[in-house]
Tab-separated table of C-alpha atoms in Angstrom:
chain	number	residue	atom	x	y	z
A	1	MET	CA	60.749	75.766	-42.421
A	2	ALA	CA	57.766	77.887	-43.559
A	3	VAL	CA	55.578	79.155	-40.619
A	4	LEU	CA	53.843	81.365	-42.469
A	5	GLU	CA	52.213	81.039	-46.003
A	6	VAL	CA	49.900	82.889	-47.947
A	7	ASP	CA	48.405	80.813	-51.171
A	8	ASP	CA	46.607	82.620	-53.681
A	9	VAL	CA	45.039	85.421	-51.603
A	10	SER	CA	42.362	87.884	-53.372
A	11	VAL	CA	40.608	90.462	-51.841
A	12	THR	CA	38.273	92.965	-53.595
A	13	PHE	CA	36.546	96.416	-52.362
A	14	GLY	CA	33.400	96.793	-54.617
A	15	GLY	CA	34.622	96.541	-57.828
A	16	LEU	CA	38.366	97.262	-57.360
A	17	ALA	CA	40.732	94.166	-56.625
A	18	ALA	CA	43.196	95.158	-53.394
A	19	LEU	CA	45.126	91.609	-54.274
A	20	ILE	CA	45.121	89.294	-56.695
A	21	GLY	CA	46.502	85.907	-56.552
A	22	VAL	CA	49.274	86.675	-53.870
A	23	ASP	CA	51.238	84.008	-52.631
A	24	VAL	CA	53.991	84.781	-49.736
A	25	VAL	CA	55.957	82.366	-47.672
A	26	ALA	CA	57.832	83.391	-44.495
A	27	GLU	CA	60.575	81.096	-42.825
A	28	ALA	CA	61.337	80.539	-39.515
A	29	GLY	CA	65.163	82.207	-39.060
A	30	ALA	CA	64.462	84.987	-41.867
A	31	VAL	CA	63.545	88.009	-42.304
A	32	THR	CA	61.316	88.476	-45.250
A	33	GLY	CA	60.431	91.689	-46.957
A	34	LEU	CA	57.419	92.796	-48.763
A	35	ILE	CA	58.011	96.174	-50.764
A	36	GLY	CA	56.027	98.065	-53.331
A	37	PRO	CA	54.579	101.505	-53.874
A	38	ASN	CA	51.893	103.250	-51.513
A	39	GLY	CA	48.581	101.553	-52.410
A	40	ALA	CA	49.953	98.341	-53.547
A	41	GLY	CA	48.117	96.230	-51.102
A	42	LYS	CA	50.823	95.585	-48.542
A	43	THR	CA	48.897	96.703	-45.378
A	44	THR	CA	45.751	94.823	-47.051
A	45	LEU	CA	47.898	91.663	-47.240
A	46	PHE	CA	48.808	92.078	-43.535
A	47	ASN	CA	45.188	92.568	-42.641
A	48	VAL	CA	43.978	89.231	-44.117
A	49	ILE	CA	47.043	87.227	-42.535
A	50	CYS	CA	46.019	88.820	-38.729
A	51	GLY	CA	42.100	88.318	-39.946
A	52	LEU	CA	41.066	91.977	-39.984
A	53	GLN	CA	40.296	91.299	-43.518
A	54	ARG	CA	38.193	88.807	-45.256
A	55	ALA	CA	39.855	87.352	-48.667
A	56	LYS	CA	37.701	86.683	-51.808
A	57	ARG	CA	39.722	83.851	-52.429
A	58	GLY	CA	43.379	81.778	-51.056
A	59	HIS	CA	44.291	80.680	-47.601
A	60	VAL	CA	46.303	81.637	-44.633
A	61	VAL	CA	48.764	78.840	-43.299
A	62	LEU	CA	50.158	79.603	-39.767
A	63	ASP	CA	52.442	76.972	-38.371
A	64	GLY	CA	51.142	74.376	-40.078
A	65	ARG	CA	47.357	75.077	-39.510
A	66	ASP	CA	45.079	76.845	-42.177
A	67	VAL	CA	43.836	79.837	-40.004
A	68	THR	CA	41.816	81.003	-43.286
A	69	GLY	CA	38.626	81.123	-41.210
A	70	ALA	CA	40.141	81.734	-37.456
A	71	ARG	CA	39.380	85.077	-35.641
A	72	THR	CA	42.289	87.517	-34.916
A	73	PHE	CA	42.660	86.311	-31.344
A	74	ASN	CA	43.083	82.814	-32.478
A	75	ARG	CA	45.783	83.370	-34.801
A	76	ALA	CA	47.645	85.404	-32.241
A	77	ARG	CA	47.764	82.546	-29.877
A	78	ARG	CA	48.867	80.605	-32.782
A	79	GLY	CA	51.571	82.791	-32.475
A	80	LEU	CA	51.358	85.685	-34.830
A	81	ALA	CA	52.263	89.072	-33.598
A	82	ARG	CA	51.800	92.858	-35.745
A	83	THR	CA	52.557	96.155	-35.232
A	84	PHE	CA	50.895	98.646	-37.165
A	85	GLN	CA	51.901	101.495	-39.904
A	86	ARG	CA	50.058	103.772	-37.897
A	87	LEU	CA	51.696	103.975	-34.020
A	88	GLU	CA	49.643	101.779	-31.818
A	89	VAL	CA	50.732	102.151	-28.265
A	90	PHE	CA	49.267	103.048	-24.868
A	91	GLY	CA	50.649	106.476	-24.878
A	92	SER	CA	49.475	106.768	-20.996
A	93	LEU	CA	51.167	103.737	-19.883
A	94	THR	CA	54.920	103.672	-19.129
A	95	THR	CA	57.546	101.371	-21.537
A	96	ARG	CA	57.258	98.551	-18.797
A	97	GLU	CA	53.417	98.681	-18.668
A	98	ASN	CA	53.062	98.661	-22.308
A	99	LEU	CA	55.020	95.429	-22.535
A	100	LEU	CA	53.534	94.065	-19.382
A	101	VAL	CA	50.158	94.227	-20.977
A	102	ALA	CA	51.394	92.214	-23.487
A	103	ALA	CA	53.620	89.670	-21.473
A	104	GLU	CA	50.426	88.638	-19.495
A	105	MET	CA	48.738	87.251	-21.955
A	106	GLN	CA	51.604	84.824	-23.018
A	107	ARG	CA	50.697	81.334	-22.655
A	108	ASN	CA	54.207	80.010	-22.099
A	109	GLY	CA	53.912	80.237	-17.963
A	110	ARG	CA	56.714	82.563	-17.818
A	111	ASP	CA	56.780	85.394	-15.061
A	112	PRO	CA	55.700	88.664	-16.967
A	113	HIS	CA	57.545	90.970	-15.205
A	114	ALA	CA	60.874	88.873	-16.032
A	115	VAL	CA	59.954	89.076	-19.770
A	116	ALA	CA	59.342	92.879	-19.814
A	117	GLN	CA	62.586	93.259	-18.321
A	118	GLU	CA	64.222	90.795	-20.794
A	119	ILE	CA	62.534	92.809	-23.665
A	120	LEU	CA	63.681	96.067	-22.467
A	121	SER	CA	67.087	95.267	-22.499
A	122	GLU	CA	66.865	93.267	-26.178
A	123	VAL	CA	65.450	96.532	-28.047
A	124	GLY	CA	67.530	99.083	-26.281
A	125	LEU	CA	64.636	100.623	-24.030
A	126	THR	CA	65.901	99.822	-20.578
A	127	GLU	CA	66.482	103.820	-19.558
A	128	TYR	CA	62.873	104.355	-20.661
A	129	ALA	CA	61.364	101.610	-18.637
A	130	ASP	CA	59.150	104.004	-16.649
A	131	VAL	CA	58.836	106.599	-18.863
A	132	HIS	CA	55.432	107.475	-19.940
A	133	VAL	CA	55.272	106.375	-23.791
A	134	ASP	CA	53.788	109.576	-24.967
A	135	SER	CA	56.512	111.462	-23.703
A	136	ILE	CA	59.194	109.497	-25.511
A	137	PRO	CA	60.168	110.338	-29.651
A	138	THR	CA	58.134	108.632	-32.204
A	139	GLY	CA	61.165	106.675	-32.844
A	140	LEU	CA	61.491	104.911	-29.666
A	141	ALA	CA	57.650	104.646	-29.246
A	142	ARG	CA	58.213	102.498	-32.464
A	143	LEU	CA	60.555	100.351	-30.709
A	144	VAL	CA	58.022	99.917	-27.599
A	145	GLU	CA	55.439	98.877	-30.203
A	146	LEU	CA	58.154	96.289	-31.287
A	147	GLY	CA	58.658	94.945	-27.826
A	148	ARG	CA	55.093	94.628	-27.086
A	149	ALA	CA	54.665	92.611	-29.712
A	150	LEU	CA	57.810	90.399	-28.872
A	151	ALA	CA	56.116	90.050	-25.420
A	152	THR	CA	53.533	87.788	-26.863
A	153	ASP	CA	56.423	85.077	-27.274
A	154	PRO	CA	55.313	85.000	-31.147
A	155	LYS	CA	56.448	82.648	-33.866
A	156	VAL	CA	55.556	85.391	-36.805
A	157	LEU	CA	56.252	88.639	-36.183
A	158	LEU	CA	54.580	91.315	-39.003
A	159	LEU	CA	56.344	94.707	-38.934
A	160	ASP	CA	54.780	97.450	-41.114
A	161	GLU	CA	57.134	100.147	-41.728
A	162	PRO	CA	58.837	99.945	-38.525
A	163	SER	CA	61.857	102.235	-39.089
A	164	SER	CA	59.132	105.262	-39.733
A	165	GLY	CA	60.629	108.024	-37.141
A	166	LEU	CA	63.770	106.382	-36.776
A	167	ASP	CA	67.274	108.183	-37.957
A	168	GLU	CA	70.050	106.495	-39.387
A	169	ALA	CA	71.699	105.418	-36.659
A	170	GLU	CA	68.320	104.056	-35.103
A	171	THR	CA	67.818	102.280	-38.513
A	172	ASP	CA	71.244	100.869	-38.163
A	173	ALA	CA	70.514	99.406	-34.861
A	174	PHE	CA	67.306	98.649	-35.447
A	175	GLY	CA	68.155	96.270	-38.629
A	176	GLU	CA	70.924	94.133	-36.029
A	177	LEU	CA	68.018	93.940	-33.970
A	178	LEU	CA	65.805	92.152	-36.776
A	179	LEU	CA	68.883	89.881	-37.822
A	180	ARG	CA	69.044	88.677	-34.215
A	181	LEU	CA	65.602	88.076	-33.695
A	182	ALA	CA	65.513	86.235	-36.817
A	183	GLU	CA	68.625	84.034	-35.506
A	184	ARG	CA	66.773	82.649	-32.456
A	185	GLY	CA	64.288	81.259	-35.151
A	186	LEU	CA	61.624	84.028	-35.389
A	187	ALA	CA	59.977	84.484	-39.090
A	188	VAL	CA	59.653	88.181	-39.622
A	189	LEU	CA	57.834	89.692	-42.664
A	190	LEU	CA	58.801	93.374	-42.889
A	191	VAL	CA	56.694	95.808	-44.967
A	192	GLU	CA	59.322	98.763	-45.267
A	193	HIS	CA	59.838	101.512	-47.566
A	194	ASP	CA	63.315	101.942	-46.515
A	195	VAL	CA	64.597	99.820	-49.364
A	196	GLU	CA	68.340	99.825	-48.515
A	197	LEU	CA	67.205	98.066	-44.876
A	198	VAL	CA	65.315	95.500	-46.511
A	199	MET	CA	68.012	94.761	-48.857
A	200	ARG	CA	70.488	94.523	-46.031
A	201	VAL	CA	68.347	92.050	-43.496
A	202	CYS	CA	66.127	90.064	-46.063
A	203	SER	CA	66.956	86.948	-47.511
A	204	GLN	CA	63.773	86.961	-49.538
A	205	ILE	CA	61.911	89.743	-50.832
A	206	TYR	CA	58.430	90.008	-52.618
A	207	VAL	CA	57.182	93.129	-54.910
A	208	LEU	CA	53.742	93.961	-54.586
A	209	ASP	CA	52.382	96.315	-57.519
A	210	PHE	CA	48.714	97.024	-58.025
A	211	GLY	CA	47.781	93.828	-55.907
A	212	GLU	CA	50.128	91.477	-57.387
A	213	ILE	CA	53.518	89.933	-56.717
A	214	ILE	CA	55.475	91.236	-59.450
A	215	ALA	CA	58.575	89.688	-58.375
A	216	SER	CA	60.583	87.686	-55.807
A	217	GLY	CA	63.564	86.374	-54.759
A	218	SER	CA	66.986	87.309	-53.098
A	219	PRO	CA	68.172	91.187	-52.659
A	220	ASP	CA	70.381	90.825	-55.730
A	221	GLU	CA	67.396	89.385	-57.770
A	222	ILE	CA	65.078	92.451	-57.073
A	223	ARG	CA	67.779	94.534	-57.849
A	224	ARG	CA	68.283	93.609	-61.049
A	225	SER	CA	64.149	93.257	-62.012
A	226	ALA	CA	63.126	95.382	-64.627
A	227	ALA	CA	59.436	95.074	-63.362
A	228	VAL	CA	60.849	96.248	-59.862
A	229	GLN	CA	62.328	99.237	-61.691
A	230	THR	CA	59.087	99.934	-63.337
A	231	ALA	CA	56.993	100.172	-60.177
A	232	TYR	CA	59.636	102.208	-58.435
A	233	LEU	CA	58.900	104.784	-61.532
A	234	GLY	CA	62.280	103.974	-63.074
A	235	SER	CA	64.232	105.055	-59.841
A	236	PRO	CA	66.913	102.271	-60.440
A	237	LEU	CA	68.190	100.482	-56.910
A	238	SER	CA	72.005	101.292	-56.574
A	239	ALA	CA	74.238	98.658	-56.005
A	240	ASN	CA	74.193	99.428	-52.059
A	241	GLY	CA	70.410	99.205	-52.269
A	242	SER	CA	69.333	102.564	-51.537
A	243	GLY	CA	66.332	103.734	-53.602
A	244	ARG	CA	62.835	104.804	-53.251
């Protein structure tokens, strides 16, 4: 079931078209990928979905309701959560406190401390619970940001390059975490430059280039797409999905 629908979204900055008629769907229980070269418009699309950027044309539908004109906080209340390409955490707070900030804003009536403890375990940060975030490695801080988003009890989770700063083992574990989140019914929309990770965890992938969706489909269909090969400067995606 589609929980997030982006329909015919276009954005212009002055005379520059940043997005042109973009359609994207994210379904509950699945990880959906959004890939493309730098400057393709991926973060701009996330900003439109969250309400940080107004679209010139098009609609955003969240959980069956058109939220195109809704404010950012109203979209969050309807179940939208996001992480950012540039790490955004409260460095002077502990990991637990970062999660509590979000858990105390949830509207499902659960004890925020219980929610924070559950998420600490789920994302693998229990041993860092009482450590200030500005003293832990960037890769772990990324997990803090993810955990804080999960603490809001979202229906749709937007992740903007979440594996940045993770080593190979951490990236593998992160991929497994994404699959577990999807299994419990969450809709995940993933922007990521690690194409191997995208190919491994996503059931549907959209490829954005110069503001337009040039291909969409399963990982196998994306690997075979000539348009995708061209967008990635002729660097072929290997059989196991790796490539840049």
